[in-house]
Coordinates of C-alpha atoms in Angstrom, one line a residue:
X266 CA -4.2 18.7 1.6
X267 CA -8.0 18.3 1.6
X268 CA -8.3 14.5 2.2
X269 CA -5.0 13.1 3.5
X270 CA -3.3 14.1 6.8
X271 CA 0.5 14.3 7.0
X272 CA 1.4 13.9 10.7
X273 CA 4.8 13.9 12.5
X274 CA 4.9 10.9 14.9
X275 CA 8.5 11.0 16.1
X276 CA 11.0 13.9 15.9
X277 CA 14.6 13.6 17.3
X278 CA 16.3 16.5 18.9
X279 CA 18.7 16.8 15.9
X280 CA 17.4 15.3 12.7
X281 CA 20.4 14.5 10.5
X282 CA 19.2 11.6 8.4
X283 CA 16.4 11.2 5.8
X284 CA 13.0 11.3 7.3
X285 CA 10.6 8.3 6.9
X286 CA 7.1 8.4 5.5
X287 CA 4.7 5.6 6.4
X288 CA 1.6 5.0 4.2
X289 CA -1.1 2.6 5.4
X290 CA -3.3 0.4 3.2
X291 CA -6.8 -0.9 3.1
X292 CA -8.6 -1.1 5.4
X293 CA -6.1 0.2 7.9
X294 CA -5.1 3.5 9.4
X295 CA -1.8 5.0 10.5
X296 CA -2.3 3.2 13.8
X297 CA -0.9 0.1 12.0
X298 CA 2.6 1.6 12.3
X299 CA 2.5 2.0 16.1
X300 CA 5.1 -0.7 16.7
X301 CA 7.5 1.0 14.3
X302 CA 7.1 4.4 15.9
X303 CA 7.6 2.8 19.3
X304 CA 10.8 1.0 18.2
X305 CA 12.2 4.4 17.0
X306 CA 11.2 6.0 20.3
X307 CA 13.0 3.2 22.2
X308 CA 16.2 3.9 20.3
X309 CA 16.3 1.5 17.4
X310 CA 19.4 2.3 15.4
X311 CA 17.6 2.7 12.2
X312 CA 15.5 5.5 13.7
X313 CA 18.4 7.5 15.1
X314 CA 18.4 11.1 13.7
X315 CA 15.3 10.5 11.6
X316 CA 11.9 12.1 11.8
X317 CA 9.0 9.8 11.3
X318 CA 5.7 10.8 9.6
X319 CA 2.5 9.0 8.7
X320 CA 0.2 9.9 5.9
X321 CA -3.5 9.0 6.6
X322 CA -5.9 8.4 3.8
X323 CA -9.5 9.0 4.7
X324 CA -10.3 6.0 6.9
X325 CA -13.0 4.9 9.4
X326 CA -10.6 4.7 12.4
X327 CA -8.7 8.0 12.5
X328 CA -10.0 10.2 9.7
X329 CA -13.6 9.3 8.7
X330 CA -14.2 12.5 6.8
X331 CA -14.0 14.0 4.3
X332 CA -14.0 11.2 1.7
X333 CA -13.4 12.1 -1.9
X334 CA -16.0 11.6 -4.5
X335 CA -15.7 9.0 -7.2
X336 CA -15.0 11.7 -9.7
X337 CA -12.2 13.0 -7.6
X338 CA -10.8 9.5 -7.1
X339 CA -10.9 8.9 -10.9
X340 CA -9.0 12.2 -11.4
X341 CA -6.3 11.0 -8.9
X342 CA -6.8 13.3 -6.0
X343 CA -5.2 11.0 -3.5
X344 CA -2.2 10.5 -5.8
X345 CA -1.8 14.3 -6.0
X346 CA -1.8 14.6 -2.2
X347 CA 0.7 11.7 -1.8
X348 CA 3.0 13.7 -4.2
X349 CA 2.4 16.8 -2.2
X350 CA 3.4 15.1 1.0
X351 CA 6.6 13.6 -0.5
X352 CA 7.6 17.0 -2.0
X353 CA 7.1 18.7 1.4
X354 CA 9.2 16.1 3.3
X355 CA 11.9 16.1 0.7
X356 CA 12.2 19.8 0.8
X357 CA 12.5 19.8 4.6
X358 CA 14.8 16.8 4.7
X359 CA 18.4 17.3 5.8
X360 CA 19.5 15.1 2.9
X361 CA 17.0 16.2 0.3
X362 CA 15.6 12.7 0.2
X363 CA 13.1 10.5 2.2
X364 CA 12.7 6.8 3.0
X365 CA 9.2 5.7 2.0
X366 CA 7.4 2.8 3.6
X367 CA 4.0 1.6 2.3
X368 CA 1.7 -1.4 2.6
X369 CA -1.1 -2.4 0.3
X370 CA -2.7 0.7 -1.2
X371 CA 0.0 2.8 0.4
X372 CA 2.7 0.9 -1.5
X373 CA 0.5 1.1 -4.6
X374 CA 0.5 4.9 -4.4
X375 CA 4.2 5.0 -3.8
X376 CA 4.9 2.9 -6.9
X377 CA 2.5 5.0 -9.0
X378 CA 4.4 8.1 -7.9
X379 CA 7.7 6.5 -9.0
X380 CA 6.3 5.3 -12.3
X381 CA 4.8 8.6 -13.2
X382 CA 8.2 10.2 -12.8
X383 CA 10.2 7.6 -14.6
X384 CA 12.0 6.6 -11.4
X385 CA 13.4 10.1 -10.8
X386 CA 12.1 10.6 -7.3
X387 CA 13.6 11.9 -4.0
X388 CA 13.8 8.4 -2.5
X389 CA 16.9 7.3 -0.6
X390 CA 15.2 3.9 -0.1
X391 CA 11.8 2.4 -0.5
X392 CA 10.1 -0.3 1.6
X393 CA 7.3 -1.9 -0.3
X394 CA 5.1 -4.3 1.6
X395 CA 2.8 -6.8 -0.3
X396 CA 2.7 -4.7 -3.5
X397 CA 5.3 -4.8 -6.4
X398 CA 6.2 -2.1 -8.8
X399 CA 3.4 -2.7 -11.3
X400 CA 0.4 -5.0 -11.8
X401 CA -0.4 -7.7 -14.3
X402 CA -3.9 -9.2 -14.5
X403 CA -3.4 -11.9 -17.1
X404 CA -3.4 -15.7 -16.8
X405 CA 0.1 -15.9 -18.3
X406 CA 1.4 -14.3 -15.2
X407 CA -1.0 -15.6 -12.5
X408 CA -2.8 -18.6 -14.0
X409 CA -6.2 -19.2 -12.5
X410 CA -5.3 -16.9 -9.6
X411 CA -5.9 -14.1 -12.0
X412 CA -9.6 -14.5 -11.2
X413 CA -8.7 -13.2 -7.7
X414 CA -8.9 -9.7 -9.1
X415 CA -12.7 -10.1 -8.9
X416 CA -12.4 -9.4 -5.2
X417 CA -13.0 -5.7 -6.0
X418 CA -16.7 -6.5 -6.7
X419 CA -17.6 -7.6 -3.2
X420 CA -15.5 -4.7 -1.9
X421 CA -17.5 -2.0 -3.8
X422 CA -21.0 -3.5 -3.5
X423 CA -21.6 -2.7 0.2
X424 CA -20.2 0.8 -0.2
X425 CA -22.5 1.5 -3.2
X426 CA -25.7 -0.2 -2.2
X427 CA -25.4 0.3 1.6
X428 CA -27.2 -3.0 2.4
X429 CA -26.4 -4.2 5.9
X430 CA -26.3 -7.9 4.7
X431 CA -23.5 -7.0 2.2
X432 CA -21.6 -5.0 4.8
X433 CA -21.7 -7.8 7.3
X434 CA -20.6 -10.3 4.6
X435 CA -17.6 -8.2 3.7
X436 CA -16.5 -8.0 7.3
X437 CA -17.0 -11.7 7.7
X438 CA -14.9 -12.6 4.7
X439 CA -12.1 -10.2 5.7
X440 CA -11.9 -11.5 9.3
X441 CA -12.7 -15.2 9.0
X442 CA -11.3 -15.9 5.5
X443 CA -8.5 -13.4 5.0
X444 CA -7.4 -13.0 8.6
X445 CA -7.9 -9.3 9.1
X446 CA -8.1 -8.1 12.7
X447 CA -9.7 -4.9 13.9
X448 CA -12.0 -3.8 16.7
X449 CA -13.9 -1.9 14.1
X450 CA -14.2 -4.6 11.4
X451 CA -18.0 -4.4 11.3
X452 CA -17.8 -1.1 9.4
X453 CA -14.9 -1.9 7.2
X454 CA -17.1 -1.3 4.2
X455 CA -16.7 2.5 4.8
X456 CA -13.1 2.2 3.6
X457 CA -13.9 0.5 0.3
X458 CA -14.3 3.8 -1.5
X459 CA -10.8 3.1 -2.9
X460 CA -12.3 0.5 -5.1
X461 CA -14.6 2.9 -6.9
X462 CA -14.0 1.2 -10.3
X463 CA -14.9 -2.3 -9.0
X464 CA -18.1 -2.2 -11.0
X465 CA -16.1 -2.2 -14.2
X466 CA -14.2 -5.5 -13.4
X467 CA -16.8 -7.9 -14.9
X468 CA -16.4 -6.1 -18.2
X469 CA -12.6 -5.7 -17.9
X470 CA -11.6 -9.1 -16.7
X471 CA -12.1 -11.1 -19.9
X472 CA -9.8 -8.8 -21.7
X473 CA -7.3 -8.6 -18.8
X474 CA -7.1 -12.4 -18.4
X475 CA -5.9 -12.6 -22.0
X476 CA -3.3 -9.9 -21.6
X477 CA -5.1 -7.0 -23.3
X478 CA -4.0 -4.7 -20.5
X479 CA -0.5 -6.1 -20.3
X480 CA 2.2 -3.6 -19.4
X481 CA 5.9 -4.3 -19.1
X482 CA 7.0 -4.6 -15.5
X483 CA 8.3 -1.3 -14.2
X484 CA 12.0 -1.8 -13.3
X485 CA 13.3 1.7 -13.9
X486 CA 14.3 2.6 -10.4
X487 CA 17.8 3.1 -9.1
X488 CA 17.2 3.4 -5.4
X489 CA 17.4 0.3 -3.0
X490 CA 14.1 -1.5 -2.4
X491 CA 13.1 -3.8 0.4
X492 CA 10.2 -5.9 -0.8
X493 CA 8.3 -8.2 1.6
X494 CA 5.2 -10.1 1.0
X495 CA 3.1 -13.1 2.2
X496 CA 2.4 -16.0 -0.1
X497 CA -1.1 -14.7 -0.7
X498 CA 0.3 -11.5 -2.1
X499 CA 1.6 -13.1 -5.3
X500 CA -1.3 -11.5 -7.2
X501 CA 0.1 -8.0 -6.4
X502 CA 3.5 -8.5 -7.9
X503 CA 5.2 -9.9 -11.0
X504 CA 8.0 -12.5 -11.6
X505 CA 10.1 -9.9 -13.4
X506 CA 9.9 -7.5 -10.5
X507 CA 10.8 -10.1 -7.9
X508 CA 13.7 -11.4 -10.0
X509 CA 15.0 -7.8 -10.2
X510 CA 14.8 -7.3 -6.5
X511 CA 16.4 -10.7 -5.7
X512 CA 19.4 -10.0 -8.1
X513 CA 20.1 -6.4 -7.4
X514 CA 22.7 -6.3 -4.6
X515 CA 21.3 -3.1 -3.1
X516 CA 17.8 -4.6 -2.8
X517 CA 16.3 -7.1 -0.4
X518 CA 13.5 -9.6 -0.8
X519 CA 11.6 -11.6 1.8
X520 CA 8.8 -14.1 1.2
X521 CA 7.1 -14.7 4.6
X522 CA 5.6 -18.0 5.5
X523 CA 2.7 -18.5 7.9
X524 CA 1.4 -14.9 7.8
X525 CA -1.5 -13.2 6.0
X526 CA -1.7 -10.0 4.0
X527 CA -1.8 -7.8 7.1
X528 CA 1.6 -9.0 8.4
X529 CA 3.0 -5.5 8.8
X530 CA 0.6 -4.8 11.7
X531 CA 0.0 -8.4 13.0
X532 CA 3.7 -9.5 12.7
X533 CA 5.7 -6.2 13.0
X534 CA 8.7 -8.0 14.4
X535 CA 9.3 -9.7 11.0
X536 CA 9.3 -6.4 9.2
X537 CA 11.4 -4.6 11.9
X538 CA 14.1 -7.2 11.6
X539 CA 14.4 -6.7 7.9
X540 CA 14.0 -2.9 8.2
X541 CA 17.0 -2.8 10.7
X542 CA 19.3 -4.5 8.2
X543 CA 18.0 -2.7 5.2
X544 CA 18.3 0.8 6.7
X545 CA 21.7 0.1 8.3
X546 CA 23.4 -1.2 5.1

């Protein structure tokens, strides 16, 4: 892989169960999973006999270079490398399958991988944090909250224009409004390359708000799913998906109160409690 880094972070003496792959989101790094790795090292039952891996996208904290060009991002180079990592781990897995865990953009890539293959993927289980199986941008689904999708504009502005004032503004908004926490929040703009198409949103949104880009919610998956989100994450899911997860006996759903979008890192105990039940079922 040219841009992503697949790294083993915990290997038991005798791996007998499906390995776990953790994918971080924006603007994080694999370090966000440290509490989960530590729990496995301390003997959490869900980690017994499992190898744990993280996949790092280019990020300012642990892998600042190389960063793909916008042309490569449009081609889907990161999605290709996610698929490559999954194929490698599934091939090496003692069960032929993996358990995938993703937050934010990590979950987005996992669901894209599933959709592109019509649900036929080597997943024993999937843990999706914040992001549902597909997106909708229209007011029929989200009401006035659909305008939230314009957030991609202030994300891509400081990356493209490289103006210090815009870079400081983005850091201020993420920390003081959204609740993001990081010792390196000042240069969070470096990770917004993911939103390369943000410039197109002023043109797209009028059509999206009216449902011009409507796609049926993707529900064609037959593996168990644990879906957890904060209240603010409603924009990243759909009613149909959440209804499916709530009603399928093999799936679990958790709506968390009093947390922000970055709950997997800031409140790992909440996720670990659900993870323990989900993986031990």
